[in-house]
Coordinates of C-alpha atoms in Angstrom, one line a residue:
M1 CA 65.2 22.5 13.6
Q2 CA 63.6 19.3 14.8
D3 CA 67.0 17.7 15.3
D4 CA 68.0 20.6 17.4
K5 CA 65.1 20.2 19.6
D6 CA 65.7 16.5 20.0
N7 CA 69.3 17.0 20.9
R8 CA 68.3 19.3 23.8
Q9 CA 66.4 16.3 25.2
G10 CA 69.7 14.4 25.6
D11 CA 70.1 12.2 22.4
A12 CA 73.3 12.5 20.5
P13 CA 72.8 14.0 17.0
E14 CA 73.7 12.0 13.9
G15 CA 76.4 13.1 11.5
D16 CA 78.3 15.3 14.0
P17 CA 81.2 13.3 15.5
A18 CA 82.6 16.2 17.3
K19 CA 79.5 17.0 19.1
T20 CA 79.0 13.3 19.8
V21 CA 82.4 13.1 21.3
L22 CA 82.2 16.2 23.3
A23 CA 78.6 16.0 24.5
P24 CA 78.7 15.5 28.3
K25 CA 76.5 13.1 30.1
P26 CA 73.3 14.6 31.3
I27 CA 73.7 16.2 34.7
V28 CA 70.8 16.1 36.9
P29 CA 70.3 19.5 38.7
T30 CA 69.9 19.2 42.4
H31 CA 66.7 21.1 42.2
L32 CA 64.9 18.5 40.0
S33 CA 62.5 16.0 41.4
H34 CA 63.4 12.3 41.9
D35 CA 61.3 11.3 38.9
A36 CA 62.9 13.7 36.6
S37 CA 66.3 12.4 37.6
V38 CA 65.4 8.8 36.8
G39 CA 64.0 9.8 33.5
A40 CA 67.2 11.5 32.6
H41 CA 69.3 8.4 33.4
H42 CA 67.1 6.1 31.3
H43 CA 66.8 8.5 28.3
D44 CA 63.1 8.8 28.6
G45 CA 63.2 12.0 26.7
P46 CA 61.5 10.7 23.5
S47 CA 58.4 9.5 25.4
R48 CA 57.9 13.0 27.0
S49 CA 56.0 15.7 25.3
R50 CA 57.7 18.7 23.7
K51 CA 55.8 20.9 26.1
Q52 CA 57.2 19.1 29.1
S53 CA 60.7 19.3 27.7
R54 CA 60.4 23.1 27.2
G55 CA 58.9 23.5 30.6
D56 CA 61.9 21.9 32.2
R57 CA 64.4 24.0 30.2
P58 CA 64.4 27.2 32.5
H59 CA 65.5 25.1 35.4
S60 CA 68.6 23.9 33.7
R61 CA 69.9 27.2 32.3
K62 CA 72.0 29.8 34.3
G63 CA 71.2 33.6 34.2
G64 CA 67.5 33.5 33.5
I65 CA 65.3 36.4 34.7
P66 CA 62.1 35.5 36.5
K67 CA 58.9 36.9 35.2
G68 CA 58.2 38.8 38.4
A69 CA 61.5 40.5 38.2
K70 CA 60.8 41.5 34.6
V71 CA 57.6 43.2 35.7
A72 CA 59.4 45.0 38.5
L73 CA 62.0 46.3 36.1
V74 CA 59.4 47.5 33.7
C75 CA 57.6 49.4 36.5
A76 CA 60.8 50.9 37.8
G77 CA 61.5 52.1 34.3
V78 CA 58.2 53.7 34.1
V79 CA 58.5 55.4 37.5
G80 CA 62.0 56.6 36.7
G81 CA 60.8 58.0 33.4
V82 CA 58.0 59.9 35.1
Y83 CA 60.4 61.2 37.8
L84 CA 62.9 62.4 35.2
G85 CA 60.2 63.9 33.2
G86 CA 59.1 65.8 36.2
V87 CA 62.6 67.0 36.9
V88 CA 62.8 68.3 33.3
A89 CA 59.3 69.9 33.4
W90 CA 59.8 71.6 36.8
S91 CA 63.2 72.9 35.8
R92 CA 61.4 75.0 33.2
V93 CA 58.4 76.1 35.2
L94 CA 57.6 76.2 38.9
M95 CA 55.9 73.1 40.1
P96 CA 52.3 73.0 41.4
N97 CA 51.7 74.1 45.0
T98 CA 54.5 76.7 44.8
T99 CA 54.5 80.1 46.5
V100 CA 57.1 82.9 46.2
N101 CA 57.2 85.3 49.1
G102 CA 53.7 84.1 50.1
E103 CA 52.1 84.5 46.7
D104 CA 51.1 81.6 44.4
A105 CA 53.5 81.0 41.6
S106 CA 52.5 77.5 40.5
L107 CA 53.2 76.7 36.8
K108 CA 54.9 80.1 36.2
T109 CA 58.5 80.5 35.1
A110 CA 61.0 81.8 37.5
Q111 CA 61.7 84.6 35.1
S112 CA 58.1 85.7 34.9
V113 CA 57.8 85.7 38.7
A114 CA 61.0 87.6 39.0
E115 CA 59.7 90.2 36.6
E116 CA 56.5 90.6 38.6
K117 CA 58.5 91.1 41.8
A118 CA 60.9 93.5 40.2
S119 CA 58.0 95.5 38.8
T120 CA 57.0 96.5 42.3
V121 CA 60.3 98.1 43.0
S122 CA 59.7 101.3 41.2
N123 CA 56.6 101.9 43.4
Y124 CA 58.4 100.9 46.6
S125 CA 58.3 103.0 49.7
L126 CA 58.9 102.5 53.4
A127 CA 57.0 104.3 56.1
V128 CA 59.0 104.6 59.3
S129 CA 57.4 105.6 62.6
G130 CA 57.8 105.3 66.3
E131 CA 59.8 106.9 69.1
G132 CA 58.8 110.4 67.8
L133 CA 60.2 109.8 64.3
S134 CA 58.2 110.0 61.1
L135 CA 60.0 109.2 57.8
T136 CA 58.9 108.0 54.4
V137 CA 61.6 106.6 52.1
G138 CA 60.6 106.4 48.5
A139 CA 62.3 104.4 45.7
S140 CA 63.3 107.6 43.9
D141 CA 64.7 109.1 47.2
I142 CA 67.5 106.5 47.3
D143 CA 67.7 105.4 43.6
Y144 CA 66.1 102.1 44.6
A145 CA 66.4 99.3 41.9
S146 CA 66.3 95.5 41.8
G147 CA 67.9 92.9 39.3
T148 CA 65.4 90.6 37.6
E149 CA 68.0 88.0 36.6
T150 CA 69.3 87.8 40.2
I151 CA 65.7 87.2 41.5
A152 CA 65.0 84.6 38.8
Q153 CA 68.2 82.7 39.7
A154 CA 67.3 82.7 43.4
I155 CA 63.8 81.4 42.7
Q156 CA 65.0 78.7 40.4
S157 CA 67.7 77.6 42.8
A158 CA 65.3 77.5 45.8
S159 CA 62.7 75.5 43.7
N160 CA 64.9 72.4 43.5
A161 CA 63.2 70.3 40.8
W162 CA 65.0 67.2 41.9
L163 CA 62.8 67.1 45.0
W164 CA 59.6 67.7 43.0
P165 CA 57.6 64.7 44.4
V166 CA 58.1 65.8 48.0
K167 CA 57.6 69.5 47.3
V168 CA 54.5 69.0 45.2
A169 CA 53.0 66.9 48.0
R170 CA 54.0 69.1 50.9
G171 CA 54.1 72.5 49.2
N172 CA 57.1 74.5 47.9
N173 CA 57.2 77.8 49.8
I174 CA 60.0 79.9 48.5
T175 CA 61.3 83.1 50.2
V176 CA 63.7 85.1 48.2
S177 CA 65.2 88.5 48.8
L178 CA 64.4 91.0 46.1
S179 CA 68.1 92.0 46.5
P180 CA 67.5 95.7 45.9
S181 CA 70.3 98.1 45.3
Y182 CA 70.2 101.7 46.5
D183 CA 72.3 104.7 47.3
K184 CA 73.3 104.2 50.9
D185 CA 74.7 107.8 51.2
K186 CA 71.3 109.2 50.3
L187 CA 69.6 106.9 52.8
T188 CA 72.0 108.0 55.5
A189 CA 71.3 111.6 54.8
L190 CA 67.5 111.0 55.0
V191 CA 67.8 109.1 58.3
K192 CA 70.2 111.7 59.8
A193 CA 67.9 114.6 59.0
A194 CA 64.9 112.8 60.5
V195 CA 66.8 111.8 63.6
D196 CA 68.3 115.2 64.1
K197 CA 64.9 116.7 64.1
V198 CA 63.7 114.4 66.8
N199 CA 66.8 114.8 68.9
A200 CA 66.6 118.6 68.8
S201 CA 64.1 118.4 71.6
A202 CA 64.8 114.9 73.0
T203 CA 66.5 114.1 76.3
A204 CA 69.8 112.2 76.2
P205 CA 70.2 109.0 78.3
T206 CA 72.1 109.2 81.5
N207 CA 74.5 106.5 82.7
A208 CA 74.2 104.9 86.0
T209 CA 76.6 106.5 88.5
I210 CA 77.4 106.8 92.1
A211 CA 76.3 109.8 94.2
Y212 CA 76.7 110.8 97.8
D213 CA 73.6 110.3 99.9
S214 CA 73.8 112.6 102.9
S215 CA 71.1 110.7 104.8
S216 CA 72.9 107.4 104.7
K217 CA 76.4 109.0 104.7
T218 CA 77.4 106.7 101.8
Y219 CA 77.9 106.6 98.1
A220 CA 74.8 104.9 96.5
I221 CA 74.3 103.7 92.9
T222 CA 72.0 105.9 90.9
A223 CA 70.3 103.9 88.1
E224 CA 70.6 104.8 84.5
Q225 CA 67.9 106.7 82.6
Q226 CA 66.8 105.8 79.1
G227 CA 66.0 109.3 77.7
T228 CA 64.2 109.9 74.3
A229 CA 67.1 110.7 72.0
L230 CA 67.4 108.4 68.9
D231 CA 70.5 106.4 68.0
E232 CA 71.1 107.4 64.4
S233 CA 73.2 104.3 63.7
A234 CA 70.5 102.0 65.2
V235 CA 67.7 103.7 63.2
E236 CA 69.7 103.5 60.0
K237 CA 70.4 99.8 60.6
A238 CA 66.8 99.0 61.2
V239 CA 65.7 101.0 58.0
E240 CA 68.3 99.2 55.9
A241 CA 67.1 95.8 57.2
A242 CA 63.5 96.7 56.4
I243 CA 64.4 97.8 52.8
D244 CA 66.5 94.7 52.2
S245 CA 63.6 92.5 53.2
G246 CA 61.0 94.5 51.2
Q247 CA 59.0 95.8 54.2
T248 CA 56.7 98.7 53.5
T249 CA 56.3 99.7 57.1
L250 CA 58.7 99.9 60.1
E251 CA 57.7 100.7 63.7
L252 CA 60.8 101.7 65.7
G253 CA 61.1 100.4 69.3
S254 CA 63.1 101.3 72.3
D255 CA 66.1 99.6 70.9
S256 CA 66.4 102.5 68.4
L257 CA 67.0 104.9 71.3
Q258 CA 70.4 106.0 72.5
Q259 CA 71.3 103.5 75.2
P260 CA 73.2 104.3 78.5
T261 CA 76.6 102.8 78.4
V262 CA 76.7 102.1 82.1
T263 CA 73.9 100.3 84.0
K264 CA 73.3 99.9 87.7
D265 CA 74.5 96.3 87.5
D266 CA 77.9 97.2 86.1
E267 CA 80.6 95.6 88.2
N268 CA 82.9 98.6 87.7
L269 CA 80.2 100.8 89.2
K270 CA 79.9 98.6 92.2
T271 CA 83.7 98.6 92.6
A272 CA 83.7 102.5 92.4
A273 CA 81.0 102.7 95.1
S274 CA 83.0 100.4 97.4
T275 CA 86.2 102.4 96.9
A276 CA 84.4 105.7 97.5
N277 CA 82.7 104.4 100.7
S278 CA 86.1 103.3 102.0
Y279 CA 87.2 106.9 101.8
L280 CA 84.1 108.1 103.6
A281 CA 84.8 105.7 106.5
A282 CA 88.1 107.3 107.2
T283 CA 86.9 110.0 109.7
Q284 CA 89.6 112.4 110.7
T285 CA 89.6 114.0 114.1
L286 CA 91.6 117.3 114.2
T287 CA 93.2 118.3 117.5
V288 CA 95.0 121.3 119.0
N289 CA 97.1 120.5 122.1
G290 CA 95.3 117.2 122.3
S291 CA 91.9 118.7 122.4
T292 CA 89.4 118.1 119.6
A293 CA 89.1 121.2 117.4
A294 CA 87.3 119.8 114.3
T295 CA 86.0 116.5 112.8
V296 CA 86.4 115.7 109.1
D297 CA 83.4 113.4 108.5
A298 CA 81.7 111.7 105.5
D299 CA 79.9 115.0 104.5
T300 CA 83.3 116.8 104.2
I301 CA 85.2 113.9 102.6
S302 CA 82.5 113.4 100.0
K303 CA 83.3 116.8 98.6
W304 CA 86.8 115.6 97.8
V305 CA 85.9 112.3 96.1
S306 CA 86.0 112.4 92.3
V307 CA 84.5 109.8 90.0
G308 CA 85.8 109.8 86.5
D309 CA 83.9 108.9 83.3
D310 CA 85.7 105.6 83.3
L311 CA 84.4 105.0 86.9
S312 CA 87.8 105.5 88.4
V313 CA 87.6 106.9 91.9
S314 CA 90.2 109.3 93.2
L315 CA 90.7 111.7 96.0
D316 CA 91.1 115.4 94.9
T317 CA 94.2 116.4 97.0
N318 CA 94.1 119.9 95.5
A319 CA 90.5 120.3 96.9
I320 CA 91.7 119.1 100.3
T321 CA 94.5 121.7 100.3
T322 CA 92.2 124.5 99.2
W323 CA 89.8 123.6 102.0
A324 CA 92.6 123.4 104.6
T325 CA 94.2 126.6 103.6
G326 CA 90.9 128.4 103.0
D327 CA 87.8 127.5 104.9
L328 CA 89.5 125.6 107.8
S329 CA 92.1 128.4 108.2
K330 CA 89.4 131.0 108.3
Q331 CA 87.8 129.0 111.1
Y332 CA 90.8 128.3 113.2
D333 CA 93.4 130.9 112.4
T334 CA 93.5 133.7 115.0
V335 CA 95.9 136.2 113.4
G336 CA 94.1 139.4 112.6
T337 CA 90.8 138.1 114.1
S338 CA 88.6 139.9 116.6
R339 CA 89.6 139.2 120.2
T340 CA 87.6 140.3 123.2
Y341 CA 89.2 140.3 126.6
T342 CA 89.6 142.3 129.8
T343 CA 92.8 144.1 130.5
P344 CA 94.6 143.6 133.9
Y345 CA 93.5 147.1 134.8
G346 CA 89.8 146.1 134.3
K347 CA 89.0 147.5 130.9
Q348 CA 87.0 145.3 128.4
V349 CA 88.6 145.5 125.0
T350 CA 87.9 144.2 121.6
V351 CA 90.8 144.3 119.2
S352 CA 91.4 143.0 115.7
G353 CA 94.3 143.1 113.3
G354 CA 97.9 142.4 113.8
T355 CA 100.3 139.6 113.0
Y356 CA 100.3 137.6 116.2
G357 CA 98.4 134.4 116.6
W358 CA 97.7 131.0 115.2
V359 CA 98.1 130.3 111.5
L360 CA 97.3 126.8 110.3
D361 CA 99.7 125.0 108.0
G362 CA 97.0 123.9 105.5
S363 CA 99.4 122.3 103.0
S364 CA 100.9 120.0 105.5
L365 CA 97.6 119.1 107.0
A366 CA 96.1 118.3 103.6
Q367 CA 98.9 115.8 102.9
S368 CA 98.2 114.0 106.2
L369 CA 94.5 113.9 105.6
A370 CA 94.9 112.7 102.0
A371 CA 97.2 109.8 103.0
N372 CA 94.8 108.6 105.8
I373 CA 91.7 108.9 103.7
Q374 CA 93.2 107.1 100.7
A375 CA 94.3 104.3 103.0
G376 CA 90.8 104.2 104.4
K377 CA 92.3 104.9 107.9
A378 CA 90.3 106.8 110.5
A379 CA 92.8 108.8 112.6
S380 CA 93.3 111.6 115.1
V381 CA 95.5 114.3 113.6
E382 CA 97.2 117.2 115.5
I383 CA 96.8 120.3 113.4
P384 CA 100.2 121.6 112.2
W385 CA 100.7 125.4 112.4
K386 CA 102.9 127.9 110.7
T387 CA 102.7 130.2 113.7
T388 CA 101.4 129.7 117.2
A389 CA 100.4 131.7 120.2
A390 CA 100.7 131.2 123.9
T391 CA 97.3 129.4 124.1
Y392 CA 94.6 128.4 121.7
N393 CA 91.7 130.7 122.5
P394 CA 89.7 131.7 119.4
G395 CA 87.8 134.9 120.0
G396 CA 89.7 135.7 123.2
A397 CA 93.2 136.7 124.3
D398 CA 95.6 134.0 123.1
W399 CA 98.7 135.6 124.4
G400 CA 100.3 135.0 127.8
S401 CA 100.5 137.1 130.9
R402 CA 103.7 138.8 129.7
Y403 CA 102.8 141.5 127.1
I404 CA 102.9 145.2 126.4
D405 CA 99.5 146.9 126.5
C406 CA 99.2 150.2 124.4
D407 CA 95.9 152.0 125.1
L408 CA 95.5 154.6 122.4
S409 CA 92.5 156.2 123.9
E410 CA 94.3 156.7 127.2
Q411 CA 97.7 157.4 125.5
H412 CA 99.3 155.1 128.0
V413 CA 101.6 152.1 127.7
R414 CA 102.0 149.3 130.3
M415 CA 104.1 146.1 130.4
Y416 CA 103.3 143.0 132.4
D417 CA 105.6 140.1 133.3
E418 CA 105.0 136.4 133.1
S419 CA 103.0 136.5 136.4
G420 CA 100.9 139.3 135.1
N421 CA 102.5 141.9 137.3
L422 CA 102.9 145.5 136.0
I423 CA 106.6 146.1 135.6
W424 CA 106.6 149.2 133.6
E425 CA 104.2 152.0 132.3
S426 CA 104.4 155.4 130.7
D427 CA 102.3 158.1 128.9
C428 CA 102.9 158.3 125.2
V429 CA 102.1 160.1 122.0
S430 CA 100.8 157.9 119.2
G431 CA 100.1 158.6 115.5
N432 CA 98.5 161.8 114.3
T433 CA 94.9 160.9 113.6
S434 CA 94.0 164.2 112.0
K435 CA 96.5 163.5 109.2
G436 CA 95.6 159.8 108.8
H437 CA 98.8 158.6 110.6
G438 CA 97.1 156.8 113.5
T439 CA 99.0 154.0 115.1
P440 CA 97.6 150.7 113.7
E441 CA 95.6 148.6 116.2
G442 CA 96.0 144.8 116.6
V443 CA 98.2 142.2 118.2
Y444 CA 101.8 142.2 117.3
T445 CA 105.2 141.1 118.6
I446 CA 108.5 143.0 119.0
D447 CA 110.4 142.6 115.8
S448 CA 114.0 141.5 115.4
Y449 CA 115.0 144.9 114.0
M450 CA 115.0 146.5 117.5
G451 CA 118.2 148.4 118.3
T452 CA 119.8 151.6 119.5
N453 CA 120.8 154.9 117.9
Q454 CA 118.7 154.7 114.8
T455 CA 118.0 157.5 112.3
L456 CA 114.3 157.8 111.3
I457 CA 113.8 159.1 107.8
G458 CA 110.3 160.2 106.8
E459 CA 108.7 160.1 103.4
D460 CA 108.5 162.9 100.9
E461 CA 104.9 163.9 101.4
N462 CA 105.3 167.5 100.4
G463 CA 107.0 166.6 97.1
D464 CA 110.1 168.7 97.5
G465 CA 112.4 165.7 96.8
E466 CA 113.6 165.5 100.4
P467 CA 112.4 163.4 103.3
D468 CA 109.9 165.3 105.5
Y469 CA 112.1 164.6 108.5
K470 CA 115.2 162.9 109.8
S471 CA 115.2 162.1 113.5
Q472 CA 117.7 160.4 115.7
V473 CA 116.5 158.0 118.4
S474 CA 118.4 156.1 121.0
Y475 CA 116.0 153.2 121.5
W476 CA 114.1 151.5 118.6
M477 CA 111.6 148.8 119.5
P478 CA 109.5 148.0 116.3
F479 CA 106.4 145.9 116.3
V480 CA 104.9 146.5 112.8
G481 CA 107.7 145.3 110.7
N482 CA 110.4 147.9 110.9
M483 CA 108.0 150.7 110.3
V484 CA 106.1 151.3 113.5
A485 CA 107.9 151.2 116.9
F486 CA 108.2 152.3 120.5
H487 CA 111.0 154.8 120.7
D488 CA 112.2 157.8 122.6
A489 CA 111.3 161.3 121.3
S490 CA 113.7 163.9 122.8
W491 CA 112.1 166.6 120.8
R492 CA 108.9 166.4 122.8
S493 CA 108.4 168.0 126.2
S494 CA 105.0 166.4 127.1
F495 CA 103.2 163.1 126.5
G496 CA 99.7 161.8 127.0
G497 CA 96.4 163.6 126.7
T498 CA 95.1 164.5 123.3
I499 CA 98.4 165.6 121.7
Y500 CA 98.2 162.7 119.2
Q501 CA 95.1 164.0 117.6
T502 CA 96.7 167.1 116.1
D503 CA 100.4 166.7 116.8
G504 CA 101.0 163.0 116.9
S505 CA 103.7 161.0 115.2
H506 CA 103.7 159.4 111.7
G507 CA 102.5 156.2 113.4
C508 CA 105.1 155.3 116.0
V509 CA 104.5 155.4 119.7
N510 CA 106.7 158.2 121.2
L511 CA 108.0 157.8 124.8
P512 CA 109.9 160.0 127.2
S513 CA 113.7 159.2 126.9
D514 CA 114.0 157.6 130.3
A515 CA 110.8 155.5 129.9
A516 CA 112.1 154.3 126.5
K517 CA 115.4 153.4 128.0
T518 CA 113.8 151.4 130.7
L519 CA 111.4 149.6 128.4
Y520 CA 114.3 148.8 126.1
S521 CA 116.0 147.0 128.9
L522 CA 112.9 145.0 129.6
V523 CA 111.6 143.9 126.2
K524 CA 112.9 141.1 124.0
V525 CA 112.1 140.0 120.5
G526 CA 108.8 138.2 120.4
D527 CA 107.2 140.0 123.3
V528 CA 103.5 140.5 122.5
V529 CA 102.2 144.1 121.9
V530 CA 98.5 144.7 122.0
V531 CA 97.5 148.1 120.6
H532 CA 93.8 149.1 121.2
S533 CA 91.6 152.0 121.8

C-alpha cells in the first residue's frame, strides 16, 4: 500500500518492468502553480508531505464532483422525494386548503366528498318563481338521482395532485357538477302544466307592424309589445339548467316570456312601410268628359293595401274591383236613380227607375287604378263606362233635348226633337192600375224589337190554359225590353182621362192608330222615353 502511494507521487515502482516502461512522464496540468510545476520536474515528491500529495490529487484527476455540487444533489433529492411523496399523498386524499362547490373538503377522500354530495340528491328540490309562475320540482317528481362514482372521478381529476405545491399555497377550489339524471319527460309535463296555467289568462306578444295613420296619411311602424305569456321552451330550458347546476331556487326573468318575432328595427318592416307608402303616394284623379268626378287618395288606397305575415306588401286588386263596381258605381251610376227636372211644358218632375243612364265599368277602371298604384304613379284617369247618357248630370236630366215624354197622370205623350221642339203629341191609355198592371215609370230607350204588324199574346191569368188575349197591332215601339211598348189600339174608341184606372192595358201605352203611325215614323231605336206621373 505504501508503494502504491509513492508511485502516485511520480517514482517508478520496483520489480514491475511493464509499469516502468509504460509509465509516462509527469505532465504538469496547466492549472497548477509555477512552484508545483518545478517540483514535478525535479522529482521533489519524496520531500513533500503525504497530506500535500493527496491535496494535489483532485486537481490532476478527470470527472471529479465538487463538494458543493454534491450538496446540491443531495438537497434536490430530498426536495424531489418530498414532492413525489406529496403527489402520492394528495392522490389519495384531497390536499389542504381544498373546497368542493364552496365547502371545505381538505384531507377528505374524493369518494367521501362524493358520497356527501350525492346524499343531498334525495332531498333535492327546486323552487321556480317569477313572471306569474310558481312551481316546485322535487326529486321524486322527476326520478332525480346522481352517480357517486362519477362525482368522485370528477373531484379527483380536478384536484390534480401533480400541482399540489401551488394549489396548497393558493387554494384548490374545485367546482364539479353533481351530474344528476332525471326523467326529462316528467319534467316537461310539470313545466307544461305550470306554463299553461299562467298562459290561460296571459296576453300574447304582438309583433311590430305597419299601420295606416290617417293624420299623417302614411304607413307608420307600430312597435312590438312584450305581453305576459310564458315561453314553455325557454322556461323548461332555464329549469333544466338550474337542476343541472344544483340550484335550489330559480327566479324567471323577462327572457322566459314569449318574444315578438318582429321588432320595430326589423329591416323587412322598414322596407314594407316604404313600399306601402309608395302606393299611397299614387293619387288617382277620376274624370268624366275631362271634368274631375272623384279623387282616389291615401285614405282610399290604404284600404287596398295588404301586409302579409311575412311582411310582404301587396295591392288587393279584388278589393279595388269590389269598390269600383260597388261603392263607386252607386255614387256615379245614374241608371235607375232619382232624377229631378222640369219638363218643356213647365212641370217639375221627379222620376226614378228605368234602364237609361250612366253605368260605370268598374272592372276596367280597377285594372287601370291597380296598375298605376302598383307603379307608384299618380295619374288622371277617365272613368270607363258600360253605358252612357247624353250628358253627365247626376240627380238631374241626363238625356238630351230629343226624347219622348209620357205623363201618366195626364195620360198624354209628347215627343221633342234635338232642338227641344214639340214634334208630336197624343192622348193615351196606360196600364190598368186597379189590377196592378200600371205602366212602369223610369227612363228608358226605344228597343231594337220595334216593328210593324205584331201579335200581342197575353198571359194565362185566369188559368184556363189559354192566353187571356191575342191582339193584332200595326205599330210596335217597345221601351221596356220587348214587353212594354207604345202601340196602336184599334179596339179603343177613346183615349186619355181616367180610363187607365179601371180599363187600362196590361202595361203598354195604347195610342190612336193615326197617332201611333205618325210616332212610328218619327222614332228610332235608342230614343229616350221618360215615363212619369
